[in-house]
Amino acid sequence: MKKIGLLLLLTASAAWAQSTGTAAESSTPDGTIATSASFPIQRVLTPTYADVYCAGFISRKTLPDANYVAGGLETPQTTKFANGEIVYLRGSGYSAGAQYEIVRALRDANEYEMFPGQKKLLKATGQPYQVVGRVRVIDTRSKTAVAQVEYSCDPINPGDTAIPFAEKAMVEFHPPLRFDRFLPTGSKVSGRIVMGKDFDSELGTGRKLYMNVGANQGVKVGDYFRAVRRYEADLKDPVDSLSFKAAISEDTQKKQPSFDPGLFEKGNGPVIHVRDLPRRAVGEIVVIGTTPTTATGMVVFAMEDVHTGDGVELDEQTQ
C-alpha cells in the first residue's frame, strides 16, 4: 500500500510540474527571452460567493430610491442589522417571498484625489454603490413590509435602498499561465481603474475595484484585464516623484544621470526620460460584475500593489 501511495504522489507531482512547464514553455514573443522575472507563472485566485455578491458597482444611471429600509425590530435602539434580523421596508411593489438586494449610494468623505483628475473621471463614470446585503419579504399586511436579512455583507442601515435581487454569474477556475510583464499596448478594450472598493487607493490580491469599461464595450463576467502602469504615473505622483529627484547613491559615478530634470536640475550625465521606459503590468483582474458602462473587478494576481488610476486592458491571452 505504501508503494502504491508513493507512486500516486509521484504521478500527481509529475502532472502538476508538466502543467506548470507547459504554461511556462508556451510560445515566447519575438524579441524576448522567457524568464521568471519577465514571464512569471500566475496562479489566479478564484472569486468566492461573498466576493461576487458583496463587491458593489458604479452605475451611470442613478438607481430609484423609492423603496428603502425604514428600520428594524429593535428600532430606535438598533440601527444596524445583520443576518437573521428583521427589517422594515417602505415603498411599493413588495410581495411575500420576494428577495431584495440592499444597496447604499456612496460619497467619499475624504475628498483627496488618488490621482490627478479622479473626481472629474468618477463623476463622468457614475454613482458608486455598496452592496450591503439581501433580504426576503415575509409579511406585506401593513403599510410597511416586513423582511428578514438572508445575507449580510455589511450591517444594513435605515435609509439604504432596496432593489429587486438578481442572481449573479460565478467565475470559473482559471489554470496557471504566464504573465507577460512588459506586453506592449495592443488590446482593443482598455480603460482605467476609477475607484477602489471602500475608497482604497492601493489594492492587493482579493481586493475589488471599478473600471470605466462595461458591457457596451463587450466586457462580460469572467473576462480578465491586466492592470498596467507607466513610469510617468510615478513621476506625477507627489510622493513617488521624490525618488526621481533624490541624489544618486553611488558617489564614485563620474557622470550622474538625471530623470526629466527641471531647468536647473540637470546633472553632468545622461538625461533619462521616463516616458521612454517600458510600461509594466502590475496585476491581473477578473470581471465579477458589469453595467453597460462600467465593470466591477477583483485583483486575482499581483506583482505589486495595483493603484487607483492604473490603466486596464483586456487580456486577450485568457480569452
Short mmCIF file of C-alpha atoms in Angstrom, two decimals, residues 23-304:
data_model
loop_
_atom_site.label_atom_id
_atom_site.label_comp_id
_atom_site.label_asym_id
_atom_site.label_seq_id
_atom_site.Cartn_x
_atom_site.Cartn_y
_atom_site.Cartn_z
CA ALA A 23 2.41 27.27 -19.22
CA ALA A 24 6.00 28.44 -18.94
CA GLU A 25 7.21 26.92 -22.20
CA SER A 26 4.43 28.17 -24.45
CA SER A 27 5.43 30.36 -27.39
CA THR A 28 7.57 33.35 -26.42
CA PRO A 29 7.05 36.64 -28.33
CA ASP A 30 9.78 37.63 -30.76
CA GLY A 31 12.48 39.78 -29.22
CA THR A 32 12.06 38.31 -25.73
CA ILE A 33 13.55 35.60 -23.54
CA ALA A 34 11.19 33.93 -21.09
CA THR A 35 12.48 34.33 -17.53
CA SER A 36 10.74 34.12 -14.17
CA ALA A 37 11.13 37.90 -13.85
CA SER A 38 9.58 38.90 -17.19
CA PHE A 39 7.16 35.97 -17.63
CA PRO A 40 6.22 34.76 -14.12
CA ILE A 41 3.65 31.99 -13.75
CA GLN A 42 0.43 33.41 -12.36
CA ARG A 43 -1.83 31.22 -10.26
CA VAL A 44 -5.15 33.02 -10.25
CA LEU A 45 -7.38 33.38 -7.18
CA THR A 46 -10.99 32.27 -7.86
CA PRO A 47 -13.68 34.67 -6.53
CA THR A 48 -16.00 33.31 -3.85
CA TYR A 49 -19.73 33.85 -3.38
CA ALA A 50 -19.03 36.74 -0.99
CA ASP A 51 -16.59 38.30 -3.47
CA VAL A 52 -19.20 38.33 -6.23
CA TYR A 53 -22.26 39.36 -4.23
CA CYS A 54 -20.62 41.96 -1.98
CA ALA A 55 -18.35 43.71 -4.49
CA GLY A 56 -20.52 46.75 -5.22
CA PHE A 57 -20.62 48.64 -8.50
CA ILE A 58 -20.69 52.02 -10.21
CA SER A 59 -23.77 52.90 -12.25
CA ARG A 60 -24.09 55.83 -14.64
CA LYS A 61 -27.86 55.53 -14.21
CA THR A 62 -28.90 56.56 -10.69
CA LEU A 63 -30.97 53.82 -9.06
CA PRO A 64 -34.51 54.71 -7.89
CA ASP A 65 -34.64 55.02 -4.11
CA ALA A 66 -38.41 54.93 -3.55
CA ASN A 67 -38.01 51.55 -1.84
CA TYR A 68 -35.78 51.68 1.21
CA VAL A 69 -35.09 50.32 4.70
CA ALA A 70 -37.19 52.16 7.29
CA GLY A 71 -35.90 50.46 10.42
CA GLY A 72 -35.97 47.13 12.22
CA LEU A 73 -37.47 45.15 15.07
CA GLU A 74 -35.38 46.97 17.71
CA THR A 75 -35.75 50.48 16.25
CA PRO A 76 -34.65 53.00 17.52
CA GLN A 77 -32.23 51.24 19.88
CA THR A 78 -30.70 49.29 16.97
CA THR A 79 -29.69 51.00 13.73
CA LYS A 80 -27.59 48.25 12.11
CA PHE A 81 -28.99 44.91 11.02
CA ALA A 82 -27.26 41.66 10.04
CA ASN A 83 -28.05 38.01 9.19
CA GLY A 84 -31.35 36.71 10.51
CA GLU A 85 -32.63 40.04 11.81
CA ILE A 86 -35.94 41.71 10.93
CA VAL A 87 -36.05 44.94 8.90
CA TYR A 88 -38.92 47.09 7.67
CA LEU A 89 -39.19 48.18 4.04
CA ARG A 90 -41.03 51.26 2.83
CA GLY A 91 -42.16 51.70 -0.75
CA SER A 92 -44.39 49.72 -3.09
CA GLY A 93 -44.49 46.51 -5.09
CA TYR A 94 -43.48 44.14 -2.30
CA SER A 95 -44.81 40.57 -2.30
CA ALA A 96 -44.34 37.76 0.20
CA GLY A 97 -41.28 35.68 -0.66
CA ALA A 98 -39.68 38.29 -2.93
CA GLN A 99 -35.97 38.92 -2.47
CA TYR A 100 -34.37 42.36 -2.49
CA GLU A 101 -30.78 43.47 -2.67
CA ILE A 102 -29.95 46.25 -0.24
CA VAL A 103 -27.54 48.83 -1.68
CA ARG A 104 -26.13 52.12 -0.47
CA ALA A 105 -25.23 55.15 -2.58
CA LEU A 106 -21.74 56.25 -1.52
CA ARG A 107 -19.91 59.51 -1.08
CA ASP A 108 -16.22 59.87 -0.29
CA ALA A 109 -15.87 61.78 2.99
CA ASN A 110 -12.19 62.25 2.18
CA GLU A 111 -12.11 64.45 -0.91
CA TYR A 112 -8.41 63.91 -1.61
CA GLU A 113 -7.79 62.72 -5.19
CA MET A 114 -5.90 59.44 -5.50
CA PHE A 115 -4.69 60.53 -8.95
CA PRO A 116 -4.96 63.80 -10.88
CA GLY A 117 -8.44 64.17 -12.38
CA GLN A 118 -10.07 61.38 -10.32
CA LYS A 119 -13.07 63.47 -9.24
CA LYS A 120 -13.90 64.51 -12.79
CA LEU A 121 -13.42 60.96 -14.13
CA LEU A 122 -15.52 59.42 -11.35
CA LYS A 123 -18.31 61.93 -11.91
CA ALA A 124 -18.36 61.04 -15.60
CA THR A 125 -18.32 57.31 -14.79
CA GLY A 126 -21.32 57.27 -12.46
CA GLN A 127 -22.57 56.87 -8.89
CA PRO A 128 -20.74 54.32 -6.67
CA TYR A 129 -22.94 51.83 -4.78
CA GLN A 130 -22.08 49.46 -1.96
CA VAL A 131 -23.99 46.17 -1.72
CA VAL A 132 -24.76 45.60 1.96
CA GLY A 133 -26.99 42.52 1.89
CA ARG A 134 -30.02 40.60 0.72
CA VAL A 135 -33.44 40.31 2.38
CA ARG A 136 -36.60 38.26 1.84
CA VAL A 137 -40.06 39.76 2.35
CA ILE A 138 -42.04 37.72 4.91
CA ASP A 139 -45.08 39.95 5.62
CA THR A 140 -46.90 42.54 3.49
CA ARG A 141 -50.06 43.11 5.54
CA SER A 142 -49.04 46.51 6.85
CA LYS A 143 -48.17 49.73 5.09
CA THR A 144 -44.53 48.85 5.80
CA ALA A 145 -43.35 45.42 4.59
CA VAL A 146 -41.50 43.11 6.95
CA ALA A 147 -38.36 41.34 5.69
CA GLN A 148 -35.66 39.11 7.11
CA VAL A 149 -31.96 39.55 6.34
CA GLU A 150 -30.78 36.42 4.49
CA TYR A 151 -27.25 37.51 3.66
CA SER A 152 -25.23 40.36 5.08
CA CYS A 153 -22.11 41.85 3.52
CA ASP A 154 -22.05 44.78 5.96
CA PRO A 155 -24.59 46.00 8.53
CA ILE A 156 -27.78 47.28 6.88
CA ASN A 157 -28.78 50.82 7.90
CA PRO A 158 -32.10 52.69 7.76
CA GLY A 159 -32.18 54.67 4.53
CA ASP A 160 -30.42 52.02 2.44
CA THR A 161 -32.09 51.36 -0.91
CA ALA A 162 -33.93 48.12 -1.78
CA ILE A 163 -33.83 46.88 -5.39
CA PRO A 164 -35.07 43.55 -6.82
CA PHE A 165 -32.50 40.81 -6.30
CA ALA A 166 -30.96 39.13 -9.37
CA GLU A 167 -28.69 36.09 -9.43
CA LYS A 168 -25.10 36.81 -10.48
CA ALA A 169 -22.81 34.68 -12.64
CA MET A 170 -19.91 33.00 -10.88
CA VAL A 171 -16.36 32.91 -12.27
CA GLU A 172 -14.82 29.58 -13.24
CA PHE A 173 -11.41 28.36 -12.09
CA HIS A 174 -8.51 29.62 -14.20
CA PRO A 175 -5.45 27.34 -14.74
CA PRO A 176 -1.92 28.74 -14.29
CA LEU A 177 -0.42 30.64 -17.22
CA ARG A 178 2.41 33.04 -17.96
CA PHE A 179 2.08 36.72 -17.09
CA ASP A 180 3.78 39.00 -19.62
CA ARG A 181 5.01 41.93 -17.53
CA PHE A 182 6.13 44.06 -20.49
CA LEU A 183 3.45 43.33 -23.08
CA PRO A 184 3.12 46.37 -25.41
CA THR A 185 -0.22 48.08 -25.94
CA GLY A 186 -2.44 46.13 -28.29
CA SER A 187 -5.80 45.42 -26.67
CA LYS A 188 -8.90 46.84 -28.35
CA VAL A 189 -10.67 47.22 -24.99
CA SER A 190 -8.96 49.48 -22.48
CA GLY A 191 -9.90 51.82 -19.67
CA ARG A 192 -8.89 52.88 -16.20
CA ILE A 193 -9.42 51.97 -12.57
CA VAL A 194 -11.51 54.90 -11.36
CA MET A 195 -12.05 53.78 -7.76
CA GLY A 196 -11.29 51.00 -5.29
CA LYS A 197 -13.87 49.38 -3.02
CA ASP A 198 -14.02 51.19 0.33
CA PHE A 199 -12.20 54.06 -1.44
CA ASP A 200 -8.89 52.17 -1.20
CA SER A 201 -6.04 53.55 -3.30
CA GLU A 202 -3.64 50.56 -3.18
CA LEU A 203 -5.12 47.17 -3.99
CA GLY A 204 -3.67 43.71 -3.45
CA THR A 205 -4.90 40.22 -4.28
CA GLY A 206 -8.58 39.78 -3.43
CA ARG A 207 -9.42 43.50 -3.40
CA LYS A 208 -12.28 44.89 -5.50
CA LEU A 209 -12.21 47.83 -7.90
CA TYR A 210 -14.28 49.63 -10.51
CA MET A 211 -13.32 50.27 -14.15
CA ASN A 212 -14.81 52.67 -16.70
CA VAL A 213 -15.44 49.98 -19.34
CA GLY A 214 -18.54 47.82 -19.44
CA ALA A 215 -20.99 45.70 -21.39
CA ASN A 216 -21.27 48.32 -24.14
CA GLN A 217 -17.61 47.56 -24.96
CA GLY A 218 -18.26 43.80 -24.93
CA VAL A 219 -16.99 43.24 -21.38
CA LYS A 220 -18.60 40.30 -19.57
CA VAL A 221 -18.27 38.45 -16.29
CA GLY A 222 -15.24 36.16 -16.39
CA ASP A 223 -13.14 38.40 -18.64
CA TYR A 224 -9.61 39.12 -17.46
CA PHE A 225 -7.93 42.51 -17.57
CA ARG A 226 -4.31 43.33 -16.86
CA ALA A 227 -3.52 46.42 -14.80
CA VAL A 228 -0.72 48.42 -16.40
CA ARG A 229 1.30 51.44 -15.27
CA ARG A 230 3.74 53.78 -16.94
CA TYR A 231 6.62 55.37 -15.07
CA GLU A 232 5.14 58.76 -15.94
CA ALA A 233 2.45 57.98 -13.34
CA ASP A 234 5.20 57.67 -10.72
CA LEU A 235 6.74 60.93 -11.94
CA LYS A 236 3.40 62.73 -11.45
CA ASP A 237 2.78 61.21 -8.01
CA PRO A 238 3.64 63.73 -5.25
CA VAL A 239 5.33 61.01 -3.17
CA ASP A 240 6.86 58.63 -5.73
CA SER A 241 8.27 61.55 -7.72
CA LEU A 242 10.58 62.40 -4.82
CA SER A 243 12.65 59.31 -5.59
CA PHE A 244 13.31 60.59 -9.12
CA LYS A 245 14.73 63.79 -7.63
CA ALA A 246 16.83 62.09 -4.97
CA ALA A 247 20.60 62.14 -5.26
CA ILE A 248 22.25 59.10 -6.87
CA SER A 249 23.75 57.00 -4.10
CA GLU A 250 26.91 55.93 -5.96
CA ASP A 251 29.47 58.61 -5.18
CA THR A 252 32.14 57.11 -7.47
CA GLN A 253 30.00 57.53 -10.60
CA LYS A 254 31.68 60.28 -12.62
CA LYS A 255 28.66 61.27 -14.71
CA GLN A 256 25.47 61.46 -12.70
CA PRO A 257 22.21 60.87 -14.64
CA SER A 258 19.05 62.91 -14.09
CA PHE A 259 15.38 61.99 -14.56
CA ASP A 260 13.37 64.55 -16.52
CA PRO A 261 15.23 67.41 -14.85
CA GLY A 262 13.93 70.94 -14.46
CA LEU A 263 15.76 73.97 -15.78
CA PHE A 264 18.43 73.99 -13.05
CA GLU A 265 18.36 70.29 -12.12
CA LYS A 266 20.32 68.67 -14.94
CA GLY A 267 23.41 66.73 -13.92
CA ASN A 268 26.59 66.10 -15.90
CA GLY A 269 25.41 62.70 -17.13
CA PRO A 270 22.66 61.37 -19.38
CA VAL A 271 19.12 62.72 -19.19
CA ILE A 272 16.63 59.88 -18.69
CA HIS A 273 13.05 60.47 -19.87
CA VAL A 274 10.64 58.21 -18.01
CA ARG A 275 8.21 58.28 -20.95
CA ASP A 276 10.76 56.16 -22.84
CA LEU A 277 10.85 53.42 -20.18
CA PRO A 278 8.69 50.34 -20.89
CA ARG A 279 5.34 50.29 -19.19
CA ARG A 280 4.82 47.39 -16.80
CA ALA A 281 1.90 45.14 -15.99
CA VAL A 282 1.32 45.08 -12.24
CA GLY A 283 -1.59 42.67 -11.83
CA GLU A 284 -4.43 40.63 -13.27
CA ILE A 285 -8.11 41.48 -12.68
CA VAL A 286 -11.18 39.31 -13.28
CA VAL A 287 -14.53 40.92 -14.04
CA ILE A 288 -17.19 39.86 -11.49
CA GLY A 289 -19.95 42.29 -12.47
CA THR A 290 -20.89 44.68 -15.26
CA THR A 291 -23.19 47.57 -16.10
CA PRO A 292 -23.50 48.99 -19.62
CA THR A 293 -20.64 51.43 -18.99
CA THR A 294 -18.69 50.06 -16.00
CA ALA A 295 -17.24 46.83 -14.66
CA THR A 296 -16.52 45.59 -11.15
CA GLY A 297 -13.27 43.66 -10.92
CA MET A 298 -11.27 41.67 -8.39
CA VAL A 299 -7.49 41.53 -8.26
CA VAL A 300 -6.61 37.84 -8.64
CA PHE A 301 -2.84 38.13 -9.17
CA ALA A 302 -0.49 40.98 -8.32
CA MET A 303 3.23 41.55 -8.88
CA GLU A 304 2.97 44.74 -6.80
#
